[in-house]
Tab-separated table of C-alpha atoms and ligand atoms in Angstrom:
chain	number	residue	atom	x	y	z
U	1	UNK	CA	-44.341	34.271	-24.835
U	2	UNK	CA	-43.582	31.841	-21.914
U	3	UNK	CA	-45.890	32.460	-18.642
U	4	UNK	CA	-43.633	33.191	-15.550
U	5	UNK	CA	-45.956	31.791	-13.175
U	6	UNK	CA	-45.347	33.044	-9.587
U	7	UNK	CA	-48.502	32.876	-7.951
U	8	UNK	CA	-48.863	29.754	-7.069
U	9	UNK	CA	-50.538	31.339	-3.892
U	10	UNK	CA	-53.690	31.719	-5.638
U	11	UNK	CA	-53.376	28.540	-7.411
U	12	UNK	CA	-51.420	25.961	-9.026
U	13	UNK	CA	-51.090	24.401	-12.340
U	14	UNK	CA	-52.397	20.296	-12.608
U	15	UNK	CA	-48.899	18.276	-12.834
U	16	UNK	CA	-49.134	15.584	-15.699
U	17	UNK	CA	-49.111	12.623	-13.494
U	18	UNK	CA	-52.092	13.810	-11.983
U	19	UNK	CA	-53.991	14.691	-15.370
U	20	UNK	CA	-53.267	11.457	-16.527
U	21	UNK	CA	-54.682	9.570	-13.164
U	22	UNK	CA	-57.701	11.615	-13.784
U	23	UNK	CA	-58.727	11.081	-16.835
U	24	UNK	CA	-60.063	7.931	-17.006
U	25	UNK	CA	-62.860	8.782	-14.956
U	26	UNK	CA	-63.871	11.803	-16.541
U	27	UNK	CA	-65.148	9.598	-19.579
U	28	UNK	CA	-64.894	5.932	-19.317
U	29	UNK	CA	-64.783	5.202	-15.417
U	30	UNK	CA	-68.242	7.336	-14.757
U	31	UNK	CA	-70.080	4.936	-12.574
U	32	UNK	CA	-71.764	5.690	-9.694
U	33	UNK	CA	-69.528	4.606	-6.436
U	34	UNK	CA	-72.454	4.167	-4.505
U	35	UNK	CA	-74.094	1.693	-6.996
U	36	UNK	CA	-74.066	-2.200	-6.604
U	37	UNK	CA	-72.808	-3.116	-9.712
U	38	UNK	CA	-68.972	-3.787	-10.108
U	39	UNK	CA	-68.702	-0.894	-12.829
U	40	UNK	CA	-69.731	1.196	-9.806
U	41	UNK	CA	-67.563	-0.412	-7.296
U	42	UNK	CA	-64.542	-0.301	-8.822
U	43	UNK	CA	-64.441	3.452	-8.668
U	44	UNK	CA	-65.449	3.333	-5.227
U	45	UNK	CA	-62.250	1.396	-4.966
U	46	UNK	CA	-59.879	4.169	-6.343
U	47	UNK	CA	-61.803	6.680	-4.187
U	48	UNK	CA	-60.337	4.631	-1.083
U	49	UNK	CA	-56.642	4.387	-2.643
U	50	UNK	CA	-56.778	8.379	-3.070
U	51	UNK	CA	-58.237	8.268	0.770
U	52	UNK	CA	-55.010	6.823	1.765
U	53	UNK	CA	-52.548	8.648	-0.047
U	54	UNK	CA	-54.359	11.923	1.401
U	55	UNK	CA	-53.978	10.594	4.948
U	56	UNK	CA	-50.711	9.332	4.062
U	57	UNK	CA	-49.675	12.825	3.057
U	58	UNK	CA	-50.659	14.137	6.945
U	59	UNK	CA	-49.974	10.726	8.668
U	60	UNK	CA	-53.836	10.620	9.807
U	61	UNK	CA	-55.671	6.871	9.186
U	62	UNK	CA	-57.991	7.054	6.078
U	63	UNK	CA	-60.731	7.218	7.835
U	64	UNK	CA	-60.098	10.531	9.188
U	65	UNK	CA	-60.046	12.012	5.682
U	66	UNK	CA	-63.682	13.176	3.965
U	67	UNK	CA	-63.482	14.868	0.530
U	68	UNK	CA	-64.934	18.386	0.187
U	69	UNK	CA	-65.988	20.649	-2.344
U	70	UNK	CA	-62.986	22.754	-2.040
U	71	UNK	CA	-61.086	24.295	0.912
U	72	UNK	CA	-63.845	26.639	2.008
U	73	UNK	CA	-66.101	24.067	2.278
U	74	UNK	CA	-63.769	22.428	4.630
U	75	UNK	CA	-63.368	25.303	6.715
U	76	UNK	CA	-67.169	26.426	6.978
U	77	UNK	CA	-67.928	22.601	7.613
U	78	UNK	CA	-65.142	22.672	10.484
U	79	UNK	CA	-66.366	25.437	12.435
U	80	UNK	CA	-70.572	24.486	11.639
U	81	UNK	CA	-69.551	21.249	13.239
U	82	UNK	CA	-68.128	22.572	16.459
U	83	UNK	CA	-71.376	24.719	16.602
U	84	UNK	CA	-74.223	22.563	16.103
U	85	UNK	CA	-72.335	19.511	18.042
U	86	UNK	CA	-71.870	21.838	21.336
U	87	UNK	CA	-75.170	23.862	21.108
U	88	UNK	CA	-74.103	25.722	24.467
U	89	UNK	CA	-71.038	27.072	23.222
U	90	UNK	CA	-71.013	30.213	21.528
U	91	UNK	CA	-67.632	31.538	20.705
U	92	UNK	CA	-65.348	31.278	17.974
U	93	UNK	CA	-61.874	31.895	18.516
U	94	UNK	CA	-59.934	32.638	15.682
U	95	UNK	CA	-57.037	35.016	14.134
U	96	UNK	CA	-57.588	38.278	12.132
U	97	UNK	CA	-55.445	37.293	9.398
U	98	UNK	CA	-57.300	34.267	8.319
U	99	UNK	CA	-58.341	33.689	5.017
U	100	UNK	CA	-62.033	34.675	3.954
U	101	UNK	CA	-63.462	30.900	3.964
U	102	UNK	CA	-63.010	31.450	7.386
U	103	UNK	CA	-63.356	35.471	8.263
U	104	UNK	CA	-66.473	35.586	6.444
U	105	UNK	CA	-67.765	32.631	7.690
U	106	UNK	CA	-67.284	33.644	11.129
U	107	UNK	CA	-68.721	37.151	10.478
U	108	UNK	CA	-71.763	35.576	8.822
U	109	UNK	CA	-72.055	33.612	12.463
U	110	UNK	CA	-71.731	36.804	14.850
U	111	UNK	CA	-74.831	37.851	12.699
U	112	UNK	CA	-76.427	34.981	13.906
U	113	UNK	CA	-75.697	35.689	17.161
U	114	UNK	CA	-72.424	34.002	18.186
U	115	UNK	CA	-68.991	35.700	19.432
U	116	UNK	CA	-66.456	35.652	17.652
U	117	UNK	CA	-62.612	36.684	18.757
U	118	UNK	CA	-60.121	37.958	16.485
U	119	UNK	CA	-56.597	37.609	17.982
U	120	UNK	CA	-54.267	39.690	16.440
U	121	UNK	CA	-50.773	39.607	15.250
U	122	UNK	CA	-47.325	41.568	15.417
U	123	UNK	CA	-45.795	43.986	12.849
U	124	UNK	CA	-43.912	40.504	11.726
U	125	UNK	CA	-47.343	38.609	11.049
U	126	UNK	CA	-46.762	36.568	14.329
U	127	UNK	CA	-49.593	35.402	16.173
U	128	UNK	CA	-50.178	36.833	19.687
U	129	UNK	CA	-49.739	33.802	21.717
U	130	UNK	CA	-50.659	36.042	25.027
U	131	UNK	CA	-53.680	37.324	23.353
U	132	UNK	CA	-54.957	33.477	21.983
U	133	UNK	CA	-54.850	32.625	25.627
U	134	UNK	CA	-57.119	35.001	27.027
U	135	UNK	CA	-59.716	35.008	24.288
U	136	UNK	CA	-60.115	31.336	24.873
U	137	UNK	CA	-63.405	31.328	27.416
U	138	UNK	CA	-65.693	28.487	28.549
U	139	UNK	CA	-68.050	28.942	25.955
U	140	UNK	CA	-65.540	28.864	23.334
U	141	UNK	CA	-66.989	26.428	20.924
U	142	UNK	CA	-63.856	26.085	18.663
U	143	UNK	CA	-60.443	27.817	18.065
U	144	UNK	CA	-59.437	27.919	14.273
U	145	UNK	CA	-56.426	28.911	13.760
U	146	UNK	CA	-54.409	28.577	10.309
U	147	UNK	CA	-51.073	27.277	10.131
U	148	UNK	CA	-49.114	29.425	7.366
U	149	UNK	CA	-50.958	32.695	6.042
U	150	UNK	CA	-51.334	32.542	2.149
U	151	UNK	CA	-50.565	36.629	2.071
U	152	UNK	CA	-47.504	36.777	4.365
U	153	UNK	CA	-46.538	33.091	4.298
U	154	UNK	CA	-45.773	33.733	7.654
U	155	UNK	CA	-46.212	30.267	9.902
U	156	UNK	CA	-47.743	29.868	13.390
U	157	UNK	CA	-46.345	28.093	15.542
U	158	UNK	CA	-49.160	25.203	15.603
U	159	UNK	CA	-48.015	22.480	17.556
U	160	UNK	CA	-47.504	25.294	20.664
U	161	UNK	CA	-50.751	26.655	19.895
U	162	UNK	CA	-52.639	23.106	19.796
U	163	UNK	CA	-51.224	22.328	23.115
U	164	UNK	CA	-52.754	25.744	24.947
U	165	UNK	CA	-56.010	24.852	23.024
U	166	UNK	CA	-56.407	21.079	23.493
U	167	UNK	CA	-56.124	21.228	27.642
U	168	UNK	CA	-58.611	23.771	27.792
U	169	UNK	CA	-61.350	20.895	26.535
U	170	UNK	CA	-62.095	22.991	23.145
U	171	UNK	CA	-61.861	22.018	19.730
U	172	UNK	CA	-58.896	22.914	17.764
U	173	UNK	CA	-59.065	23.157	13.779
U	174	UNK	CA	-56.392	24.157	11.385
U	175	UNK	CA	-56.403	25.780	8.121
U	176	UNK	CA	-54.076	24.057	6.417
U	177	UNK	CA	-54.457	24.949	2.892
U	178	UNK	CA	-51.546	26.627	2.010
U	179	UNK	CA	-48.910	24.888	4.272
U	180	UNK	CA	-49.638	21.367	2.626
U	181	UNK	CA	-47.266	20.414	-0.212
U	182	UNK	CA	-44.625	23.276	1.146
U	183	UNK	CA	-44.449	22.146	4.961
U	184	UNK	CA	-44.395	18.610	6.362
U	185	UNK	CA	-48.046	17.967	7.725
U	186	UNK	CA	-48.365	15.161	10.690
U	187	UNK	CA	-51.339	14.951	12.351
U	188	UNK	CA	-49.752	12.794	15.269
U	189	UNK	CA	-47.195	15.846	15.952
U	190	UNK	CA	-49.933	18.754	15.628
U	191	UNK	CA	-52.644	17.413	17.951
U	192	UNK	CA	-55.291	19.565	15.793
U	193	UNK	CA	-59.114	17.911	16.032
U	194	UNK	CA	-59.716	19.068	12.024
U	195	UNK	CA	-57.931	20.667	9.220
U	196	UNK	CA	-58.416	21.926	6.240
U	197	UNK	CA	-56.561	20.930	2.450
U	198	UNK	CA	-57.477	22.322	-0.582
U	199	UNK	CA	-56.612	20.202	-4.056
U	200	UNK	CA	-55.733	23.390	-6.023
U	201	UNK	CA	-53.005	24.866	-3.836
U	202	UNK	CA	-51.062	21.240	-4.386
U	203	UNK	CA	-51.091	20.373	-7.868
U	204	UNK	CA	-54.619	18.959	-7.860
U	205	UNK	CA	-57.661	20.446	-9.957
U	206	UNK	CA	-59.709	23.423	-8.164
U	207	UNK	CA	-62.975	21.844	-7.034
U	208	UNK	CA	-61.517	19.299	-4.605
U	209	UNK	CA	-61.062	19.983	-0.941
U	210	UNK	CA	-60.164	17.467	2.595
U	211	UNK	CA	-61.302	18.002	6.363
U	212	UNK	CA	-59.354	15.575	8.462
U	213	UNK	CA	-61.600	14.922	11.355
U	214	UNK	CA	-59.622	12.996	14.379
U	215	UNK	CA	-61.194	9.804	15.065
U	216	UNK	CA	-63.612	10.201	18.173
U	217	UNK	CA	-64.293	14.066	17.403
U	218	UNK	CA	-67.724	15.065	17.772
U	219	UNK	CA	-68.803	15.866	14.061
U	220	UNK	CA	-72.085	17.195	12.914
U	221	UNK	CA	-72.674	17.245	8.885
U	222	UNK	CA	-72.894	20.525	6.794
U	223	UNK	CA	-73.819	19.041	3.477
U	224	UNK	CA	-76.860	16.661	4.271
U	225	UNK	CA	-78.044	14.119	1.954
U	226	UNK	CA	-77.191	10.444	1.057
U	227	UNK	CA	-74.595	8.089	2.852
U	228	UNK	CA	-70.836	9.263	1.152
U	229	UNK	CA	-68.341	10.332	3.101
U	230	UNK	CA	-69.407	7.423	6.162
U	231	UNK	CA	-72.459	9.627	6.246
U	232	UNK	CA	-70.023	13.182	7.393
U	233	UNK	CA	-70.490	14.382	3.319
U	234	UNK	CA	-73.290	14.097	1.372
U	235	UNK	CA	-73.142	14.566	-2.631
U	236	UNK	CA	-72.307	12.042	-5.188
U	237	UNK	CA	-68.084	12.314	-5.002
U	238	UNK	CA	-66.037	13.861	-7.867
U	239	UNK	CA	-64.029	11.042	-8.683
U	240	UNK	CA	-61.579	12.518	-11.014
U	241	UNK	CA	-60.603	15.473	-8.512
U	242	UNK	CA	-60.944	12.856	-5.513
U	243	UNK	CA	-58.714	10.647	-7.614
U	244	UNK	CA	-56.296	13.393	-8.725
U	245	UNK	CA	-55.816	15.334	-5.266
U	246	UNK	CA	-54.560	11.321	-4.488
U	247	UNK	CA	-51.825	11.415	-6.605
U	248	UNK	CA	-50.783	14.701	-5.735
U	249	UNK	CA	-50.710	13.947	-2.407
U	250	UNK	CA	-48.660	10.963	-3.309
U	251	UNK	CA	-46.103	13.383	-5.410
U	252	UNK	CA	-46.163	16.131	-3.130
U	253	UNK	CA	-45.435	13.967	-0.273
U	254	UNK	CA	-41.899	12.736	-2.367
U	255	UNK	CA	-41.352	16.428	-2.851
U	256	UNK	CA	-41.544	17.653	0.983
U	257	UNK	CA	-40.436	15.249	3.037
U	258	UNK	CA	-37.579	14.197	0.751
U	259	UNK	CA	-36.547	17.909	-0.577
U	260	UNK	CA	-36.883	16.885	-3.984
U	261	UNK	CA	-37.005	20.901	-4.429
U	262	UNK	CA	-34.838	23.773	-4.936
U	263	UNK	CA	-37.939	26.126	-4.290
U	264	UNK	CA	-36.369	28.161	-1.415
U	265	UNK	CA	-33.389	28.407	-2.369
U	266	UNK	CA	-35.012	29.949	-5.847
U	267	UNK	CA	-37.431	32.270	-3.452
U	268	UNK	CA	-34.113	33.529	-1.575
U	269	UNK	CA	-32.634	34.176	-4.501
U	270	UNK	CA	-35.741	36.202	-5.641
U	271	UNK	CA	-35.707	37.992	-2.655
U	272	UNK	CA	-31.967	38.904	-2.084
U	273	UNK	CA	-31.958	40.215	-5.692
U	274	UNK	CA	-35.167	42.500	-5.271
U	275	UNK	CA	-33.783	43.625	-2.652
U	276	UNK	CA	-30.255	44.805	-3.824
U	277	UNK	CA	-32.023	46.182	-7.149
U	278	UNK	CA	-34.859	48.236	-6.215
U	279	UNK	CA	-34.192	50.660	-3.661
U	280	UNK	CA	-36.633	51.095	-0.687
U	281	UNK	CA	-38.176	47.478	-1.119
U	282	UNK	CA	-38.942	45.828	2.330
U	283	UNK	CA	-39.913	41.930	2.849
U	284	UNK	CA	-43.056	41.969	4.941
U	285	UNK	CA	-42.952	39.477	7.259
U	286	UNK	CA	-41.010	37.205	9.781
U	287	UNK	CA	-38.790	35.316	7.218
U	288	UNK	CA	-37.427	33.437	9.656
U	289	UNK	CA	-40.938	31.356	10.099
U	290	UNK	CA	-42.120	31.427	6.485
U	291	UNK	CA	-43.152	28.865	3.450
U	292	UNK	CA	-40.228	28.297	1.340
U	293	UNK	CA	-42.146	29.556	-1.775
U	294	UNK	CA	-43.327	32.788	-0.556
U	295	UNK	CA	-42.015	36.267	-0.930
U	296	UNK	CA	-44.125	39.084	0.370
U	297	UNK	CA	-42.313	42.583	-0.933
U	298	UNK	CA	-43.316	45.935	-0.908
U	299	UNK	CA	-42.165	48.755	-3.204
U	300	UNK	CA	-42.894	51.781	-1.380
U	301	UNK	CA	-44.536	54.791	-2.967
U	302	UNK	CA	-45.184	52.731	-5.902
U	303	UNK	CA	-48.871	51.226	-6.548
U	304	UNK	CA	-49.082	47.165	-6.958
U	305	UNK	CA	-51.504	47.408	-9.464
U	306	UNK	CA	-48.952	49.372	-11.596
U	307	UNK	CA	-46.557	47.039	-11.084
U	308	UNK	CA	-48.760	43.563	-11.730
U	309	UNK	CA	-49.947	45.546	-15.585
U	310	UNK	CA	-46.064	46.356	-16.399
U	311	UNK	CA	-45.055	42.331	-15.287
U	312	UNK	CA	-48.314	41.669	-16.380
U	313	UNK	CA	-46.833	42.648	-20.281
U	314	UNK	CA	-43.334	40.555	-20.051
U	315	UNK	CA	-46.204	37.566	-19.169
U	316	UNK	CA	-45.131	37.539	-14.824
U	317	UNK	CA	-47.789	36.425	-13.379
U	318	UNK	CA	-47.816	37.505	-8.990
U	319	UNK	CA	-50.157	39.231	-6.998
U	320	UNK	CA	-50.735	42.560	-5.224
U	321	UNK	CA	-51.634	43.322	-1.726
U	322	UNK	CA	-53.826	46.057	-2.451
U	323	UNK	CA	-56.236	44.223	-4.383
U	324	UNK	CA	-58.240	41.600	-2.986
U	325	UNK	CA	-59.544	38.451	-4.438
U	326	UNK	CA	-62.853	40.167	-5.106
U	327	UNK	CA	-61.362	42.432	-7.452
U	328	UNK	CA	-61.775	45.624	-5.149
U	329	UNK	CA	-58.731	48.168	-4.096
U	330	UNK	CA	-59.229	47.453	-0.376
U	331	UNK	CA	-56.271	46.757	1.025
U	332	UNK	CA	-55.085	43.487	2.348
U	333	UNK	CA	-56.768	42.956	5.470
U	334	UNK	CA	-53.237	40.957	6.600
U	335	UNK	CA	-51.057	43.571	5.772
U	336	UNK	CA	-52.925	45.837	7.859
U	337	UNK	CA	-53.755	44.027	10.578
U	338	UNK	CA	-49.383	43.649	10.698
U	339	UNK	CA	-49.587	47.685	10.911
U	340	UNK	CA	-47.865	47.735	7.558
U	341	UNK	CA	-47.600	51.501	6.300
U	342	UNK	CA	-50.269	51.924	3.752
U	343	UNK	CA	-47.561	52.986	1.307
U	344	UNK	CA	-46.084	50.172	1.713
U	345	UNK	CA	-49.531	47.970	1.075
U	346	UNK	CA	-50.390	49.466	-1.582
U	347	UNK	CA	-46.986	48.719	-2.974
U	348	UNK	CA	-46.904	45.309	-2.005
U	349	UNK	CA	-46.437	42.221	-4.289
U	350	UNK	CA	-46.863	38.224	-3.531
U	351	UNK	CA	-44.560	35.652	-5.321
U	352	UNK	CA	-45.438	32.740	-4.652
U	353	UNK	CA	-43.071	29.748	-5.942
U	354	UNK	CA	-43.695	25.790	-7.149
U	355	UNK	CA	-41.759	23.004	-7.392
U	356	UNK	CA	-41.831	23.995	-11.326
U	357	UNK	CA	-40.591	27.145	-10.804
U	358	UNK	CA	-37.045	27.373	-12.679
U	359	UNK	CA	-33.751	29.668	-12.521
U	360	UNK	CA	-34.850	30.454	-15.695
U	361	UNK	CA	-37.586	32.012	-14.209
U	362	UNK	CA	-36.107	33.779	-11.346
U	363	UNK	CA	-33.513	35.546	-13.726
U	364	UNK	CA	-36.082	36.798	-16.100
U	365	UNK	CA	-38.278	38.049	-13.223
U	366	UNK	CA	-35.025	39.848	-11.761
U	367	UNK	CA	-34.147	41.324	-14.997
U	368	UNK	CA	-37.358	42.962	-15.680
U	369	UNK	CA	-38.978	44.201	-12.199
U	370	UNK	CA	-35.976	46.676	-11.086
U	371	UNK	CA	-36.695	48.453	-14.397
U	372	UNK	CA	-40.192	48.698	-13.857
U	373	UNK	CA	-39.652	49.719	-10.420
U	374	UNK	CA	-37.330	52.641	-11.331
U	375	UNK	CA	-39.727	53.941	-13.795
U	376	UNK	CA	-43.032	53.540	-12.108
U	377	UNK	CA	-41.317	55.678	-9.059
U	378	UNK	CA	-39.930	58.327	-11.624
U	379	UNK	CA	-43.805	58.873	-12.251
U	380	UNK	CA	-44.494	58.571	-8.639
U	381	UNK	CA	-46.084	62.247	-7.334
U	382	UNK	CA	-44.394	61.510	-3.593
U	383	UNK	CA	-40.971	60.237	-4.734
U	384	UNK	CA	-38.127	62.054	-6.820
U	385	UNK	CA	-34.936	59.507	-7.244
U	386	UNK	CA	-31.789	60.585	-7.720
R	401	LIG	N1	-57.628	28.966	3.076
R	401	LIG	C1	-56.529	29.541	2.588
R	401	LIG	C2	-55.402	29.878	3.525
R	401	LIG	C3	-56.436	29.839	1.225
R	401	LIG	O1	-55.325	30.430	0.762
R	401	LIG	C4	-57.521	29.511	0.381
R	401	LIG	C5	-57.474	29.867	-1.056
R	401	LIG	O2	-56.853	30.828	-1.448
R	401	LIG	C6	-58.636	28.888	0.940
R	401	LIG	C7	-58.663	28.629	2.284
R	401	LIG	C8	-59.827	28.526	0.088
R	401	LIG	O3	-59.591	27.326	-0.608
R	401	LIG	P1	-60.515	27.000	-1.892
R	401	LIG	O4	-60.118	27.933	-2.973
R	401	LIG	O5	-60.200	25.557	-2.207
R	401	LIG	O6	-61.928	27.166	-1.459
């Protein structure tokens, strides 16, 4: 049976083109770019075309770009750097409905001893602009704030939020990983110091992540060894990802800034037909700043988990928002901080679209999920429909 694969949230699938740039240099191309010999070098070379495809993707210069491990390397490396660069500064500024890479990075730092402060957000997933100002305090260190929420898909306002940060004399760094290949990303409009890509989110293999750095930030190393990376990354690089997340910056760049993609107009579709089949579904939400591929719905009185097994057999493949990544039933830290009814989180399900998502798909999906719906909440113990 064909996968219906709308979760492109949590990761997406490696387009052809880039498969076929990488594979060279999984077997044949496997020098050493650091070495002296021409076999080495001309890897080295491809490492610098992917360099500027990546930066061309965000309209930073190529040297602003270092490969990662992945985007939670990014993010940790980010914030570590604004630490150990301004040892007198010990606060963190951040939101509460960041990702883990960067709430449990922070939390790992208050045990250390720094402060961290968690601005929160309306019932709409909106960032409390008020709020963001006052946390900001002389020893803040470093405000980190993301730019679309990979729950919610709810986007903050980052170009307003940059220009509180920046005249306040503290660094500003942006998780970025789930805006790029949906939103346009330019670095010159969104005066951010760093942010954060990940490979995986774009079409690229998992394994591969980007910090921009802006050129004349103060930058302190988290992975320390030899000389890659102009000395800001040790490791010997992973040329095949590197090489890979190139071309998919090159592709998704096409598919953004030219609209080479019918991907909202599939989500809306998505969304207005949930909504007119299943009764008592909400979007969660402000849809009126949102990614184009996300739908956040709940299905109240109904549990997600139920509903992910029952798509889970027609081969639909979302998420749930009572189930977090590590596998436990807490609920979704996002939803709650939003003050989303716990009914409604635990009923709560994440498409998330690609560029290869088809009508195809959309109609099957609609099809199947009002059914399920209905008969989940005929076994529901709080709800009797008519
Ligand atoms: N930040 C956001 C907003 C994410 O959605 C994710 C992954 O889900 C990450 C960071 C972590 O990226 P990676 O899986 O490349 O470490």
């Amino acid at each position: 049976m064909k996968v219906i694969y709308l979760d492109n949230n949590a990761t997406t699938r490696v387009s052809d083109e880039v498969k076929e740039v990488m594979l060279p240099y999984i077997c044949d191309l496997y020098g050493n770019p650091s070495s002296m010999h021409s076999f080495g070098g001309q890897v080295h070379r491809h490492i610098e075309v992917a360099r500027e495809q990546v930066a061309s993707l965000i309209n930073a210069e190529p040297e602003e770009i270092i490969f990662t491990s992945c985007g939670t390397e990014s993010n940790n490396t980010a914030i570590m750097s604004a630490l150990d660069s301004q040892p007198e500064k010990k606060r963190i500024v951040t939101s509460r409905v960041e990702h883990p890479a960067i709430l449990g990075f922070c939390k790992a730092m208050y045990r250390k001893g720094y402060k961290i402060s968690f601005v929160p957000v309306d019932k709409q997933g909106r960032l409390n602009i008020e709020e963001l100002k006052a946390s900001i305090t002389d020893d803040t260190a470093i405000v980190s704030i993301m730019y679309a929420n990979n729950e919610s898909g709810v986007v903050f306002p980052l170009a307003e939020i940059a220009d509180i940060v920046k005249p306040r004399g503290v660094l500003m760094h942006s998780d970025a990983v789930q805006a790029a290949g949906k939103l346009p990303l330019d670095v010159k409009k969104l005066p951010v110091d760093m942010m954060s890509l990940s490979g995986h989110k774009m079409h690229a293999p998992k394994g591969i992540g980007v910090l921009y750095i802006k050129r004349g930030t103060r930058f302190s190393p988290y992975i320390i060894g030899g000389h890659q990376e102009s000395g800001k990354r040790a490791g010997t690089e992973n040329v095949a990802a590197i090489v890979g997340f190139g071309k998919a910056a090159e592709l998704t760049r096409e598919h953004v800034l030219h609209k080479e993609t019918k991907v909202e107009e599939l989500r809306n579709r998505l969304e207005e037909g949930l909504l007119k089949t299943c009764p008592g579904a909400k979007v969660n939400g402000d849809t009126e700043h949102r990614l184009p591929n996300t739908l956040n719905i709940s299905f109240e009185y109904v549990e997600g988990e139920a509903i992910l097994l029952r798509m889970n057999e027609y081969n639909i493949c979302a998420s749930s928002g009572s189930a977090c990544s590590s596998g436990s039933l807490e609920p979704s830290h996002v939803l709650r901080a939003m003050g989303v009814p716990f009914t409604s989180i635990h009923g709560s399900i994440r498409f998330s679209l690609s560029r290869y998502s088809t009508d195809d798909d959309i109609d099957f999906v609609l099809e199947i999920i009002p059914g399920i719906i209905k008969e989940l909440r005929t076994l529901s113990p709080y709800v009797k429909e008519s």
